[in-house]
Tab-separated table of C-alpha atoms in Angstrom:
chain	number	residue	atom	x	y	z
W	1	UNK	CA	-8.108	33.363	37.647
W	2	UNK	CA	-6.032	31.034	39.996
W	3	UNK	CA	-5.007	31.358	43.184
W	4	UNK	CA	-2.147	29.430	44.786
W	5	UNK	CA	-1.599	29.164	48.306
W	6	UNK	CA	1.409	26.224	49.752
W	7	UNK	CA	0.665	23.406	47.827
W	8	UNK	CA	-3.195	24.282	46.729
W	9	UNK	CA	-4.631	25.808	43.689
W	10	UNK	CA	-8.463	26.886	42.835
W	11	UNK	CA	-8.953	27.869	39.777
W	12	UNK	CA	-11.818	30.641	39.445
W	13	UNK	CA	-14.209	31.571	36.637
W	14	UNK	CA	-16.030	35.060	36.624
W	15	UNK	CA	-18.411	37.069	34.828
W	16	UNK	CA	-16.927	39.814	35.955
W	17	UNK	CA	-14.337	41.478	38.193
W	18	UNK	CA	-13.211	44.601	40.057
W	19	UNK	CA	-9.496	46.054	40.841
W	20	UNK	CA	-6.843	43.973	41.707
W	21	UNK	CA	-4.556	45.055	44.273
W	22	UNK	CA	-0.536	43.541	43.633
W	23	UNK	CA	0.777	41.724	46.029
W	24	UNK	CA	4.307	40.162	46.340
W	25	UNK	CA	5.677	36.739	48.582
W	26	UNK	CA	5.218	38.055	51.724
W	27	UNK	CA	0.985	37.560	51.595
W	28	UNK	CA	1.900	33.367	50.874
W	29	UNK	CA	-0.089	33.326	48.121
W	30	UNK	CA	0.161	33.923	44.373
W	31	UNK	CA	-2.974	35.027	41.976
W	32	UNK	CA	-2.786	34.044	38.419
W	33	UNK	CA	-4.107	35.513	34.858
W	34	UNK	CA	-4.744	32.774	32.192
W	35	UNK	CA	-4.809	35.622	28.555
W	36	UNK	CA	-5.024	34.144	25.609
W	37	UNK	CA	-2.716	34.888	23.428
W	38	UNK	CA	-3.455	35.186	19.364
W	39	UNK	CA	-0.048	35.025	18.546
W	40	UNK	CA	0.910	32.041	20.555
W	41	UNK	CA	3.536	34.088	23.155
W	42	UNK	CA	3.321	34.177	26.942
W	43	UNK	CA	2.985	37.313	28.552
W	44	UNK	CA	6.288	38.883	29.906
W	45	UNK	CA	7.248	42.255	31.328
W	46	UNK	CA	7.453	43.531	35.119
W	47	UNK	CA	4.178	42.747	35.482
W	48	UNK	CA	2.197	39.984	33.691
W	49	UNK	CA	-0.344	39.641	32.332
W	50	UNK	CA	0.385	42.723	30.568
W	51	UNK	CA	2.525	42.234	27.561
W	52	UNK	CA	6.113	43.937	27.950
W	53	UNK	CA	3.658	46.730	30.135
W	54	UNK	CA	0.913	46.847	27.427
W	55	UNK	CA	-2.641	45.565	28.070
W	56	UNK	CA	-3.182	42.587	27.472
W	57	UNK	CA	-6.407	42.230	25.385
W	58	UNK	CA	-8.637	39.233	24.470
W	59	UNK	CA	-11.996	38.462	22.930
W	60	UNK	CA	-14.570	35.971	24.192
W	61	UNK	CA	-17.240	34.437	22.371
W	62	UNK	CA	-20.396	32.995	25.133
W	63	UNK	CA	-23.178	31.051	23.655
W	64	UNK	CA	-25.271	29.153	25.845
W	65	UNK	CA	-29.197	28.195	26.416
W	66	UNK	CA	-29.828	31.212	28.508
W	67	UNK	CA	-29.167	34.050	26.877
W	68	UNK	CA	-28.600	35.046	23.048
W	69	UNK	CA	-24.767	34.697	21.707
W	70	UNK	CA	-22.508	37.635	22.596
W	71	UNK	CA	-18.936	38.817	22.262
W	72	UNK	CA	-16.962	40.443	25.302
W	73	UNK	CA	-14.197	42.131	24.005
W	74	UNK	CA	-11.428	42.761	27.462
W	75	UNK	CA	-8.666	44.499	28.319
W	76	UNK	CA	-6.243	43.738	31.264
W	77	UNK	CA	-3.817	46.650	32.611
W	78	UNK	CA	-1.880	47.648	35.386
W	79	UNK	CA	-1.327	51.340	36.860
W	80	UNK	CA	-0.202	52.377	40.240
W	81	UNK	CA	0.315	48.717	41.994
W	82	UNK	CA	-3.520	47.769	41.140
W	83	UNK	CA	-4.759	45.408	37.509
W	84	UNK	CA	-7.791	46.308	36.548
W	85	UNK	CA	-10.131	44.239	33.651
W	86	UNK	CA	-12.387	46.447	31.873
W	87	UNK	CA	-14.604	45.239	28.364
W	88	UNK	CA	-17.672	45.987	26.712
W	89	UNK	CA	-20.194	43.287	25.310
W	90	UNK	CA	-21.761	43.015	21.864
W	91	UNK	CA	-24.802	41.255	22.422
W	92	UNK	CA	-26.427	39.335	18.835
W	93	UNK	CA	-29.713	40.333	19.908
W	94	UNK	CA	-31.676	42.532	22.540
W	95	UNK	CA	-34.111	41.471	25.098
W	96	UNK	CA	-37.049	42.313	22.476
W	97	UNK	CA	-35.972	39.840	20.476
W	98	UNK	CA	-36.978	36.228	21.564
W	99	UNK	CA	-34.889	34.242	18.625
W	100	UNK	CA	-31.681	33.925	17.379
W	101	UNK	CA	-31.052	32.476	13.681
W	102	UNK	CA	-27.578	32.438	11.732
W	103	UNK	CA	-27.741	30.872	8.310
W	104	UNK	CA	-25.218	28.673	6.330
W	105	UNK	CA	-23.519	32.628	4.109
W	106	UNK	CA	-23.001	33.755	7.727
W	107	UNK	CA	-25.671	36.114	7.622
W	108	UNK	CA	-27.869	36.552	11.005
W	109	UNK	CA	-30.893	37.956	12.472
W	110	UNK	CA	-32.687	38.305	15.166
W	111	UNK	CA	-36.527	37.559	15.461
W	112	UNK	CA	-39.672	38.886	17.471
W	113	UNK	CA	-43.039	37.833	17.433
W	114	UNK	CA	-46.736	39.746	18.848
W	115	UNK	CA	-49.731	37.882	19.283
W	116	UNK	CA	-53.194	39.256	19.208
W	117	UNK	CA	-54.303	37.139	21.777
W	118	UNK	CA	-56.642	37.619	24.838
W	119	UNK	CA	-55.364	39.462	28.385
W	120	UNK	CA	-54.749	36.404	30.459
W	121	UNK	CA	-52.837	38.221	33.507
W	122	UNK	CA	-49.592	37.717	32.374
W	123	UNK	CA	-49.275	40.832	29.705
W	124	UNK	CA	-45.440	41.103	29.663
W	125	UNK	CA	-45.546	37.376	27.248
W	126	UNK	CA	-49.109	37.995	25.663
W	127	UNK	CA	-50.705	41.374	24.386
W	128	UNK	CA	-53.275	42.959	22.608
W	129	UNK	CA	-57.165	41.552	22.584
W	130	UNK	CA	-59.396	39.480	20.479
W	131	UNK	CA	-63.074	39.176	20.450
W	132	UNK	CA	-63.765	35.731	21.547
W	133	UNK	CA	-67.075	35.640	19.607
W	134	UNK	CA	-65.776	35.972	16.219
W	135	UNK	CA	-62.079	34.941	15.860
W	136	UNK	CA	-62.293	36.486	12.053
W	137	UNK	CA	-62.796	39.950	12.529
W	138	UNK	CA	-60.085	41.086	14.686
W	139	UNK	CA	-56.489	41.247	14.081
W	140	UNK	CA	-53.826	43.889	13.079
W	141	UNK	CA	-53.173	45.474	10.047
W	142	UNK	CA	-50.364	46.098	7.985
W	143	UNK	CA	-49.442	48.949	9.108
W	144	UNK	CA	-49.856	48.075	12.962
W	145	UNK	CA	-47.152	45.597	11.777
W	146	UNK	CA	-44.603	48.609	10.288
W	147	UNK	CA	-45.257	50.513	13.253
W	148	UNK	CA	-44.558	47.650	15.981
W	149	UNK	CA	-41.689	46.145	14.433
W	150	UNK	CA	-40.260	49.986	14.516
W	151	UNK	CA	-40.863	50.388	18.228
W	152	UNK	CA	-38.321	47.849	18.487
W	153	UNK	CA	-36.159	49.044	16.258
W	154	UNK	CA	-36.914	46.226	13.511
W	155	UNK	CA	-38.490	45.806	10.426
W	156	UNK	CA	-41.621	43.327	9.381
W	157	UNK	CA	-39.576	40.008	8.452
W	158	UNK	CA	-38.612	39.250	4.847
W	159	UNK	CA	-37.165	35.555	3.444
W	160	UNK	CA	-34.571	35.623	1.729
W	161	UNK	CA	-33.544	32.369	1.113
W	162	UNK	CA	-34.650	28.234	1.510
W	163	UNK	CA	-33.256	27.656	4.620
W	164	UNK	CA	-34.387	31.054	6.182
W	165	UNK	CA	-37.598	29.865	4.961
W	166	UNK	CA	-37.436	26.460	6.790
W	167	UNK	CA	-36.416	27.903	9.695
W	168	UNK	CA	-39.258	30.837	9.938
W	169	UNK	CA	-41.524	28.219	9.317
W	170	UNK	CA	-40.515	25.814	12.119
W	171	UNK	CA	-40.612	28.724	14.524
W	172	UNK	CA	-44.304	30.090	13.384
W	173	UNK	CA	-45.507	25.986	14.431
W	174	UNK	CA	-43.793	26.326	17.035
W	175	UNK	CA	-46.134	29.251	18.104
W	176	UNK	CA	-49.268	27.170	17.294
W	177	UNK	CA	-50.158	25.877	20.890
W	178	UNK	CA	-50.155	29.228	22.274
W	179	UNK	CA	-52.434	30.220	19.520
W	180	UNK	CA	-54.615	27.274	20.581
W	181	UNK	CA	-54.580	27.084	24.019
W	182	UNK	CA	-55.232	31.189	24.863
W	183	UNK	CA	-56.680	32.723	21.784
W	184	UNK	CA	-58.933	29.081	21.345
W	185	UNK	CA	-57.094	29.053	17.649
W	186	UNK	CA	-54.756	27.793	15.385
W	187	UNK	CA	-55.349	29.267	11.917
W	188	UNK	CA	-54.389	32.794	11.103
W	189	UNK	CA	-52.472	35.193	9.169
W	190	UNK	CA	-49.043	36.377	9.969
W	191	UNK	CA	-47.940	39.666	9.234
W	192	UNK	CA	-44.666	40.120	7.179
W	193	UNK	CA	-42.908	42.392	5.167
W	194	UNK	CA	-44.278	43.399	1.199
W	195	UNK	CA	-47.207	45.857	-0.084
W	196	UNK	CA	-47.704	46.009	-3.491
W	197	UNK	CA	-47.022	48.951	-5.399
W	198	UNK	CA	-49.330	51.161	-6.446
W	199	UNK	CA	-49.481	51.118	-10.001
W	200	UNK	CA	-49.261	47.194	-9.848
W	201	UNK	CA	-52.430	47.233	-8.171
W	202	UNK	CA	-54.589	47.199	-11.511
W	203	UNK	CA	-52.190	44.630	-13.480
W	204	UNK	CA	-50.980	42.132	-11.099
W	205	UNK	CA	-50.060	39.449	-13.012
W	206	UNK	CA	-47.218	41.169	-15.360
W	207	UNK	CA	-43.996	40.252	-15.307
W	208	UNK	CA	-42.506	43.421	-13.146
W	209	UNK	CA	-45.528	43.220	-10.328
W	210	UNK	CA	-44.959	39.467	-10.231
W	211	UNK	CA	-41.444	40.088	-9.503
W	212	UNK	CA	-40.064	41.944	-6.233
W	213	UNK	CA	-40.321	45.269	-7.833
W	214	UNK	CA	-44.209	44.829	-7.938
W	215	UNK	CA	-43.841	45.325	-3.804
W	216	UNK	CA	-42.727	47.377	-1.331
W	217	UNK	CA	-40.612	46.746	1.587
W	218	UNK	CA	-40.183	48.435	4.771
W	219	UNK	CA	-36.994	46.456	5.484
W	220	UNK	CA	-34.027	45.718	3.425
W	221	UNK	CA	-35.888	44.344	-0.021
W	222	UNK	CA	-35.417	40.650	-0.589
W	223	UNK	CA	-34.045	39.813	-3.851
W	224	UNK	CA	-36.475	37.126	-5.506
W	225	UNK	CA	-39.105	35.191	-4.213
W	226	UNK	CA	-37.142	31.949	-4.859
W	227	UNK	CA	-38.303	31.248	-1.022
W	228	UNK	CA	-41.530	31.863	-0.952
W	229	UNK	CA	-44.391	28.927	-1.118
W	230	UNK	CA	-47.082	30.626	-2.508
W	231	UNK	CA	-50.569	29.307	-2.152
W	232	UNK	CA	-51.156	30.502	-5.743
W	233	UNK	CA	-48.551	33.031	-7.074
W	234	UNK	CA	-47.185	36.604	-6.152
W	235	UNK	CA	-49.752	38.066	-8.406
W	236	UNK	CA	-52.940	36.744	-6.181
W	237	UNK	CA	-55.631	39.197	-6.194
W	238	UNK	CA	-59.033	37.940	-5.371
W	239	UNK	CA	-60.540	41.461	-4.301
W	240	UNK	CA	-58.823	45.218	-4.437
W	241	UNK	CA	-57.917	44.808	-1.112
W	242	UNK	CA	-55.459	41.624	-1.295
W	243	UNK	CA	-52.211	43.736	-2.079
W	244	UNK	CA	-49.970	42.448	1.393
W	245	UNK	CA	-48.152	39.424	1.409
W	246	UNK	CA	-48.665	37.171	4.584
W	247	UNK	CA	-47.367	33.870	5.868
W	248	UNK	CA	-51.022	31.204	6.393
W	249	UNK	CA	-50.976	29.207	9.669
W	250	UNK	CA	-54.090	27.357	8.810
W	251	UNK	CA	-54.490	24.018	11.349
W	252	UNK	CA	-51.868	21.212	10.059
W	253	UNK	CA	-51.274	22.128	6.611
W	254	UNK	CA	-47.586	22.850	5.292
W	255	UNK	CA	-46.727	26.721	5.900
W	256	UNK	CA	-47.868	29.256	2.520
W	257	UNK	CA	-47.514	32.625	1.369
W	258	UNK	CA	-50.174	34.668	0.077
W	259	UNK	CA	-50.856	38.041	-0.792
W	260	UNK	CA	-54.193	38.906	0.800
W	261	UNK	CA	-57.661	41.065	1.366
W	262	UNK	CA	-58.818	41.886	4.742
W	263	UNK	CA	-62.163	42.731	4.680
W	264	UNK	CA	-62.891	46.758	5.553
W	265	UNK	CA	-65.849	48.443	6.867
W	266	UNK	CA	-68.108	51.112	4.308
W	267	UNK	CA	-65.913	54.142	5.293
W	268	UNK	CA	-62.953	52.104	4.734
W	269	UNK	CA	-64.204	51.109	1.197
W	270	UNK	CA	-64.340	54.689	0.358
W	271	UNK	CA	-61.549	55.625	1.282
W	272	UNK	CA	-59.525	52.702	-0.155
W	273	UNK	CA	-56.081	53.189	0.250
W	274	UNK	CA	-55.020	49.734	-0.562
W	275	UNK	CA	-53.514	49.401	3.217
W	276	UNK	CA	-54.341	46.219	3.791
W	277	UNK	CA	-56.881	46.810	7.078
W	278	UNK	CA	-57.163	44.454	10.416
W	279	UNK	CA	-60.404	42.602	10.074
W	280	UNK	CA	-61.288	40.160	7.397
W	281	UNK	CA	-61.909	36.816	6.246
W	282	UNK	CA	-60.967	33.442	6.193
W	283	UNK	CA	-58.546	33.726	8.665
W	284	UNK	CA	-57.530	36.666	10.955
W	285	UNK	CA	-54.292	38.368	11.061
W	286	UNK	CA	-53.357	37.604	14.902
W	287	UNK	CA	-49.332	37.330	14.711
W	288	UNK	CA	-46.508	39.571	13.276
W	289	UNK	CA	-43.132	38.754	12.821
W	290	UNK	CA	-40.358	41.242	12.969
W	291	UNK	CA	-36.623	40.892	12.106
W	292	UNK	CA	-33.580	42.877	12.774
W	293	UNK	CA	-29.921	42.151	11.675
W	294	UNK	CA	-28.010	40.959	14.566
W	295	UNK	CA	-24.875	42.178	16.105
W	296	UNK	CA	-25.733	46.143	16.060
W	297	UNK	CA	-27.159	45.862	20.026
């Protein structure tokens, strides 16, 4: 907005703005709209910035290093002597979210992360426990993973393509010094979306259970595993129990995809439900990553 007094101008940017009241010569000043205009005209009418008396409407797109790109979709009108702005905002991603990633197709999503880490007084970044004594036998299990990606409204992340893939990966390294520095480790298991199937559980390696239709996914199925780095290949299965696919954040070696065991207690064996449990061994399963498409906040 601008506002013009004798000679003077200030121009004025704002997030956001109440009821205008009209004025006319005899206040010595003279407030300004700048609307742009998709289809290049100026607006006209008694009383610009309205169009011939219609709202004037407008879209803005904000992207900066604070907060997570967003839309604000306004509308400008004028009733009874007063203009009045209203809009609403479409955010890309909520506050649960903690990254923002749009890929070359146009397709984007947003990102959250947990950490099984220990209580350091600041719970709000950090939550969850580990057993400082032995860093292999505590961490969350597959399901923890469905069930805290839902709480925010999310799935357990899937890749779906190379540069998805790249990206993911830069972010989990990026997550290694807090791994380090609070939970005293760098190497673990990270929690993403992909079961296998039941009745791929006794033949692995066949075409089918090698392929995406071997697994299940709580989120929107990826197509192929094109993406995926496997330590091995998709049809890894070293004990009954290794039957969820994970991302490996093992100390300075290139980012890998497995499908793992975690090792269960007696009653556990018994019961074997092929759920992939929360303890086990070589590495613990201390992260999960969630994804949600962006733009539905």
């Amino acid at each position: 907005m601008a506002w013009q007094t004798g000679v003077s101008r200030v121009n004025y940017d704002y997030d956001s703005m109440g009821k205008i009241t009209q004025t006319d010569y005899n206040n010595g000043s003279i407030v300004a709209f700048k609307v742009d205009s998709s289809d290049g005209s100026c607006p006209k009418g008694t009383n610009p910035p309205t169009f011939d008396n219609q709202n004037a409407t407008g879209t803005l797109f904000i992207e900066d290093e604070e907060t997570f790109p967003r839309y604000v979709y306004y509308s400008i009108s004028f009733t009874g002597g007063i203009w009045k702005v209203s809009y609403r905002v479409n955010v890309s991603c909520s506050s649960d979210f903690f990254d923002y990633y749009e890929g070359n197709d146009g397709t984007s999503i947003c990102i959250t992360v947990r950490k099984k880490l220990r209580k350091i007084g600041f719970e709000f970044c950090f939550q969850g426990y580990i057993d400082m004594s032995n860093k292999t036998t505590s961490g969350y299990s597959y399901q923890n993973s469905v069930d805290y990606c839902w709480e925010r409204k999310s799935y357990p992340i899937g890749i779906w393509n190379s540069e998805e893939a790249n990206h993911i990966s830069n972010l989990v390294l990026s997550l290694r010094s807090s791994l380090d520095s609070i939970a005293k480790t760098n190497n673990t298991y990270i929690r993403i979306d992909g079961i296998r199937k039941a009745n791929c559980q006794m033949t692995p390696e066949t075409a089918e259970c090698m392929s995406v239709e071997g697994f299940t996914f709580t989120g929107l199925p990826v197509e192929n595993f094109d993406a995926y780095d496997w330590v091995t290949d998709s049809s890894a299965m070293e004990t009954f129990d290794d039957n969820c696919i994970v991302m490996i954040l093992n100390g300075t070696d290139p980012i890998k995809m497995d499908v793992r065991r975690f090792e269960v207690s007696k009653i556990s064996e018994i019961q074997m439900d092929f759920s992939c449990f929360s303890t086990g061994s070589p590495l613990p399963p201390k992260m999960i990553l969630c994804s949600s498409a962006a733009w539905i906040f």
